[in-house]
């Protein structure tokens, strides 16, 4: 369990730093002074603490890596359940499906399904810009008869992508 906790802490630090950097970069094009950028970035970073918390990242990671999803191997019932869970999380944050309104995009090889979210620009100057959201959520399924939950592999990464998408 300590490995999962330290992994979540690393993801939390990464998400916080990355979110701040992405926000600064996105603001550079439509702000006039560096002082405005710094002030708004500090305000935005403070607001990130409302959704991107250690507890929320742990909850998302633990749920996705739980036995309920049976290792999330592509094309399985566990993968379908994980996909539905992630789509519900994105919908709750106002993220829209990016594939003609759907979140699902079947892969061309294998039995898996990608999840694609779309966040549209809300600033009038950026309304024609979008952010596409996707993460590798499936995993190995079973390894030597045991469930391979994939908490440190990709569940933590997916949790951070969902958390950042909910803040954008």
Backbone as numpy.savetxt, mean C-alpha at the origin, in Angstrom:
# Nx Ny Nz CAx CAy CAz Cx Cy Cz
8.64 -13.50 16.80 7.83 -12.28 16.80 8.68 -11.00 16.80
9.85 -10.95 17.46 10.64 -9.73 17.41 11.05 -9.36 15.99
11.29 -10.36 15.12 11.66 -10.04 13.73 10.54 -9.31 13.03
9.30 -9.73 13.24 8.16 -9.07 12.60 8.06 -7.63 13.10
8.23 -7.43 14.39 8.13 -6.10 14.98 9.21 -5.18 14.42
10.46 -5.66 14.34 11.52 -4.82 13.80 11.30 -4.57 12.31
10.74 -5.54 11.61 10.43 -5.36 10.20 9.36 -4.29 10.01
8.35 -4.30 10.85 7.30 -3.28 10.78 7.88 -1.91 11.08
8.79 -1.84 12.07 9.41 -0.57 12.41 10.22 -0.04 11.23
10.97 -0.93 10.54 11.73 -0.50 9.36 10.80 -0.01 8.26
9.71 -0.73 8.04 8.73 -0.31 7.02 8.14 1.05 7.40
7.82 1.23 8.68 7.24 2.49 9.14 8.20 3.64 8.87
9.49 3.46 9.19 10.48 4.51 8.94 10.59 4.78 7.44
10.63 3.71 6.63 10.73 3.86 5.18 9.53 4.62 4.63
8.33 4.23 5.06 7.11 4.87 4.57 7.08 6.34 4.96
7.47 6.65 6.19 7.47 8.04 6.66 8.44 8.87 5.84
9.65 8.38 5.65 10.66 9.12 4.88 10.24 9.24 3.42
9.79 8.15 2.83 9.37 8.16 1.43 8.18 9.07 1.21
7.21 9.02 2.11 6.02 9.86 1.98 6.39 11.33 2.00
7.26 11.70 2.92 7.71 13.08 3.00 8.42 13.51 1.74
9.30 12.65 1.22 10.05 12.97 0.01 9.12 13.08 -1.20
8.17 12.16 -1.34 7.22 12.23 -2.45 6.38 13.49 -2.37
6.00 13.86 -1.16 5.18 15.06 -1.01 5.96 16.29 -1.43
7.22 16.40 -0.99 8.04 17.54 -1.37 8.18 17.59 -2.88
8.50 16.47 -3.52 8.66 16.45 -4.97 7.38 16.84 -5.69
6.25 16.38 -5.20 5.00 16.70 -5.88 4.62 18.16 -5.72
5.12 18.79 -4.67 4.76 20.18 -4.42 5.69 21.17 -5.12
6.86 20.73 -5.53 7.83 21.65 -6.11 7.32 22.33 -7.37
6.51 21.67 -8.15 6.06 22.22 -9.43 5.04 23.33 -9.29
4.29 23.36 -8.19 3.21 24.34 -8.13 3.26 25.24 -6.89
4.40 25.41 -6.30 4.58 26.33 -5.17 5.64 27.34 -5.54
5.48 28.57 -5.03 6.37 29.64 -5.45 7.64 29.75 -4.63
7.59 29.46 -3.32 8.79 29.67 -2.50 9.16 28.42 -1.73
10.46 28.25 -1.49 10.89 27.10 -0.69 10.28 27.11 0.71
10.05 28.29 1.28 9.46 28.38 2.63 8.07 27.75 2.64
7.27 28.00 1.60 5.95 27.39 1.52 6.05 25.87 1.44
7.01 25.39 0.66 7.19 23.95 0.52 7.55 23.32 1.86
8.50 23.92 2.58 8.93 23.38 3.87 7.78 23.40 4.87
7.05 24.50 4.94 5.94 24.60 5.89 4.86 23.58 5.58
4.46 23.47 4.31 3.42 22.52 3.94 3.89 21.08 4.09
5.17 20.83 3.86 5.70 19.48 4.05 5.65 19.08 5.51
6.02 19.99 6.41 5.94 19.69 7.84 4.50 19.41 8.26
3.57 20.21 7.76 2.16 19.99 8.08 1.69 18.64 7.55
2.08 18.31 6.32 1.67 17.05 5.71 2.27 15.86 6.46
3.57 15.94 6.82 4.20 14.86 7.57 3.50 14.65 8.91
3.06 15.73 9.53 2.34 15.59 10.81 1.02 14.87 10.58
0.36 15.12 9.46 -0.92 14.47 9.19 -0.74 12.99 8.84
0.45 12.61 8.35 0.69 11.21 8.02 0.59 10.32 9.25
0.85 10.89 10.40 0.80 10.10 11.64 -0.62 9.64 11.95
-1.62 10.19 11.28 -2.99 9.78 11.56 -3.31 8.42 10.98
-2.74 8.06 9.84 -3.02 6.76 9.24 -1.80 5.85 9.23
-0.66 6.40 8.92 0.55 5.58 8.84 1.16 5.50 10.24
0.67 4.56 10.99 1.16 4.33 12.34 1.71 2.92 12.44
2.52 2.69 13.44 3.06 1.35 13.67 1.91 0.37 13.87
0.88 0.80 14.60 -0.27 -0.07 14.86 -1.01 -0.43 13.58
-1.23 0.56 12.70 -1.95 0.30 11.45 -1.12 -0.59 10.52
0.18 -0.33 10.43 1.04 -1.17 9.60 1.07 -2.60 10.13
1.13 -2.74 11.45 1.13 -4.07 12.06 -0.18 -4.78 11.79
-1.29 -4.05 11.91 -2.61 -4.64 11.65 -2.72 -5.14 10.21
-2.36 -4.29 9.26 -2.44 -4.68 7.84 -1.51 -5.85 7.54
-0.28 -5.78 8.03 0.69 -6.86 7.78 0.24 -8.16 8.42
-0.19 -8.09 9.67 -0.60 -9.30 10.39 -1.82 -9.95 9.75
-2.76 -9.12 9.30 -3.96 -9.67 8.66 -3.59 -10.34 7.34
-2.81 -9.65 6.53 -2.43 -10.20 5.23 -1.58 -11.47 5.36
-0.77 -11.54 6.41 0.10 -12.71 6.61 -0.54 -13.76 7.51
-1.82 -13.61 7.81 -2.48 -14.56 8.70 -2.79 -15.87 7.97
-3.02 -16.92 8.76 -3.37 -18.22 8.20 -4.69 -18.17 7.42
-5.53 -17.19 7.71 -6.82 -17.05 7.01 -6.64 -16.99 5.49
-5.50 -16.42 5.05 -5.25 -16.28 3.62 -4.38 -17.41 3.06
-4.07 -18.39 3.89 -3.45 -19.65 3.46 -2.22 -19.48 2.57
-1.42 -18.47 2.87 -0.19 -18.27 2.10 -0.34 -17.49 0.81
-1.57 -17.17 0.41 -1.87 -16.30 -0.74 -1.29 -16.76 -2.07
-1.16 -18.05 -2.29 -0.63 -18.52 -3.57 -1.58 -18.12 -4.69
-1.04 -17.72 -5.83 -1.88 -17.22 -6.93 -2.90 -18.26 -7.38
-4.09 -17.78 -7.65 -5.15 -18.64 -8.15 -5.87 -19.45 -7.08
-5.56 -19.23 -5.81 -6.17 -20.00 -4.73 -7.25 -19.18 -4.01
-8.02 -19.86 -3.19 -9.04 -19.20 -2.38 -8.39 -18.17 -1.44
-7.22 -18.51 -0.90 -6.51 -17.58 -0.02 -6.10 -16.31 -0.74
-5.67 -16.45 -1.97 -5.31 -15.29 -2.78 -6.54 -14.44 -3.07
-7.66 -15.08 -3.38 -8.90 -14.34 -3.64 -9.32 -13.56 -2.40
-9.26 -14.21 -1.23 -9.64 -13.53 0.02 -8.72 -12.34 0.30
-7.41 -12.53 0.08 -6.46 -11.44 0.30 -6.74 -10.29 -0.65
-7.04 -10.61 -1.90 -7.35 -9.58 -2.90 -8.59 -8.80 -2.47
-9.63 -9.49 -2.04 -10.86 -8.81 -1.59 -10.58 -7.92 -0.38
-9.77 -8.42 0.55 -9.40 -7.63 1.73 -8.68 -6.35 1.32
-7.69 -6.46 0.43 -6.92 -5.30 0.01 -7.77 -4.31 -0.78
-8.61 -4.80 -1.64 -9.50 -3.91 -2.40 -10.42 -3.16 -1.44
-10.96 -3.84 -0.44 -11.82 -3.18 0.55 -11.05 -2.10 1.31
-9.79 -2.35 1.65 -8.97 -1.35 2.34 -8.78 -0.12 1.44
-8.48 -0.34 0.18 -8.28 0.77 -0.75 -9.58 1.55 -0.99
-10.68 0.84 -1.15 -11.96 1.51 -1.35 -12.34 2.36 -0.14
-12.05 1.87 1.05 -12.37 2.61 2.28 -11.61 3.94 2.34
-10.49 4.01 1.63 -9.69 5.24 1.60 -10.02 6.12 0.40
-10.95 5.69 -0.43 -11.33 6.50 -1.58 -10.52 6.23 -2.84
-9.68 5.21 -2.82 -8.91 4.85 -4.02 -9.87 4.15 -4.98
-9.75 4.46 -6.27 -10.62 3.87 -7.28 -9.88 2.79 -8.07
-10.62 1.89 -8.67 -10.03 0.87 -9.52 -9.45 1.50 -10.77
-8.28 1.04 -11.20 -7.59 1.65 -12.33 -7.79 0.92 -13.65
-8.45 -0.22 -13.64 -8.64 -0.99 -14.86 -10.10 -0.86 -15.30
-10.40 0.24 -15.97 -11.77 0.53 -16.39 -12.75 0.44 -15.22
-12.33 1.00 -14.09 -13.18 1.02 -12.90 -13.00 -0.17 -11.98
-12.36 -1.20 -12.45 -12.12 -2.40 -11.64 -10.71 -2.34 -11.04
-10.56 -2.95 -9.87 -9.24 -3.06 -9.26 -8.47 -4.26 -9.82
-9.14 -5.17 -10.46 -8.53 -6.43 -10.85 -8.03 -6.42 -12.30
-6.83 -6.99 -12.46 -6.24 -7.17 -13.79 -5.60 -8.55 -13.81
-6.22 -9.50 -14.54 -5.62 -10.84 -14.62 -4.23 -10.78 -15.23
-3.31 -11.57 -14.68 -1.97 -11.60 -15.27 -2.00 -12.47 -16.52
-1.05 -12.26 -17.40 -1.08 -12.96 -18.68 -0.51 -14.37 -18.59
0.32 -14.65 -17.59 0.89 -15.98 -17.40 0.57 -16.42 -15.97
-0.02 -17.57 -15.82 -0.37 -18.05 -14.48 -1.83 -17.78 -14.17
-2.15 -17.89 -12.88 -3.55 -17.77 -12.45 -3.79 -16.55 -11.56
-2.80 -15.70 -11.41 -2.90 -14.57 -10.50 -3.68 -13.40 -11.05
-3.96 -12.47 -10.17 -4.67 -11.24 -10.51 -3.96 -10.08 -9.84
-3.59 -9.07 -10.62 -3.01 -7.86 -10.06 -4.11 -6.98 -9.49
-3.74 -6.16 -8.53 -4.63 -5.13 -8.00 -4.05 -3.79 -8.44
-4.86 -2.99 -9.11 -4.44 -1.68 -9.57 -5.40 -0.62 -9.06
-4.86 0.33 -8.30 -5.66 1.44 -7.80 -5.27 2.73 -8.51
-6.18 3.67 -8.48 -5.97 4.95 -9.17 -6.35 6.08 -8.23
-5.43 7.02 -8.05 -5.70 8.22 -7.25 -5.55 9.41 -8.18
-6.62 10.16 -8.35 -6.61 11.30 -9.25 -6.14 12.55 -8.52
-5.50 13.45 -9.27 -5.05 14.71 -8.70 -6.22 15.54 -8.21
-6.07 16.15 -7.05 -7.16 16.96 -6.49 -6.90 18.46 -6.66
-5.67 18.84 -6.84 -5.31 20.24 -7.09 -5.71 20.56 -8.53
-6.36 21.69 -8.78 -6.77 22.01 -10.16 -5.61 21.99 -11.16
-4.42 22.35 -10.71 -3.27 22.32 -11.61 -2.78 20.91 -11.88
-3.16 19.95 -11.02 -2.69 18.58 -11.16 -3.82 17.60 -11.43
-4.99 18.10 -11.75 -6.16 17.24 -11.92 -5.99 16.20 -13.02
-5.14 16.48 -13.99 -4.94 15.52 -15.08 -3.86 14.49 -14.77
-3.28 14.58 -13.59 -2.26 13.62 -13.18 -2.88 12.57 -12.25
-2.33 11.36 -12.32 -2.82 10.29 -11.46 -1.64 9.57 -10.81
-1.96 8.89 -9.72 -1.00 7.99 -9.08 -1.58 6.59 -9.21
-0.81 5.67 -9.78 -1.23 4.27 -9.85 -0.67 3.55 -8.64
-1.50 2.71 -8.04 -1.11 1.98 -6.84 -1.18 0.49 -7.14
-0.08 -0.21 -6.86 -0.06 -1.65 -7.03 1.02 -2.21 -6.12
0.84 -3.43 -5.68 1.85 -4.10 -4.87 1.73 -5.61 -5.06
2.82 -6.29 -4.87 2.88 -7.74 -5.04 2.33 -8.42 -3.79
1.06 -8.82 -3.82 0.40 -9.32 -2.61 0.37 -10.83 -2.49
0.54 -11.56 -3.60 0.48 -13.03 -3.48 1.80 -13.56 -2.92
1.79 -14.82 -2.51 2.98 -15.40 -1.90 3.10 -16.86 -2.32
3.82 -17.66 -1.56 4.15 -19.03 -1.95 3.08 -20.06 -1.64
2.13 -19.74 -0.79 1.13 -20.72 -0.40 1.65 -21.62 0.70
2.08 -22.82 0.32 2.58 -23.81 1.28 4.02 -24.18 0.96
4.82 -24.38 2.01 6.21 -24.81 1.88 6.42 -26.02 2.78
6.73 -27.14 2.20 6.94 -28.37 2.97 5.78 -28.67 3.92
4.56 -28.46 3.44 3.37 -28.77 4.21 2.92 -27.70 5.18
3.68 -26.63 5.34 3.31 -25.54 6.26 2.92 -24.30 5.44
2.07 -23.46 6.04 1.68 -22.22 5.37 2.86 -21.26 5.38
3.19 -20.72 4.22 4.22 -19.67 4.10 3.49 -18.33 4.11
3.47 -17.69 5.25 2.66 -16.48 5.43 3.21 -15.24 4.74
4.51 -15.13 4.59 5.09 -14.02 3.85 4.97 -12.66 4.51
5.09 -12.60 5.84 5.00 -11.31 6.53 6.17 -10.41 6.18
7.37 -10.94 6.25 8.57 -10.13 5.97 8.86 -10.02 4.49
8.28 -10.90 3.71 8.54 -10.89 2.27 7.74 -9.78 1.60
6.44 -9.94 1.48 5.70 -8.90 0.77 4.49 -8.35 1.52
4.03 -8.97 2.58 2.88 -8.43 3.31 3.19 -7.06 3.91
4.40 -6.89 4.46 4.79 -5.61 5.04 4.89 -4.53 3.96
5.40 -4.90 2.80 5.48 -3.94 1.69 4.11 -3.53 1.20
3.20 -4.48 1.08 1.83 -4.18 0.67 1.14 -3.28 1.70
1.38 -3.56 2.98 0.79 -2.72 4.03 1.28 -1.27 3.91
2.53 -1.08 3.58 3.03 0.28 3.43 2.45 0.96 2.19
2.29 0.23 1.10 1.69 0.81 -0.11 0.23 1.22 0.16
-0.52 0.37 0.82 -1.91 0.69 1.15 -1.96 1.91 2.06
-1.08 1.96 3.05 -1.06 3.09 3.98 -0.73 4.41 3.27
0.26 4.39 2.40 0.61 5.61 1.66 -0.55 6.00 0.73
-1.15 5.03 0.06 -2.28 5.33 -0.83 -3.42 5.99 -0.05
-3.63 5.57 1.17 -4.70 6.15 1.98 -4.39 7.55 2.42
-3.14 7.94 2.40 -2.75 9.30 2.80 -2.69 10.27 1.63
-2.60 9.74 0.43 -2.46 10.64 -0.75 -3.81 11.27 -1.05
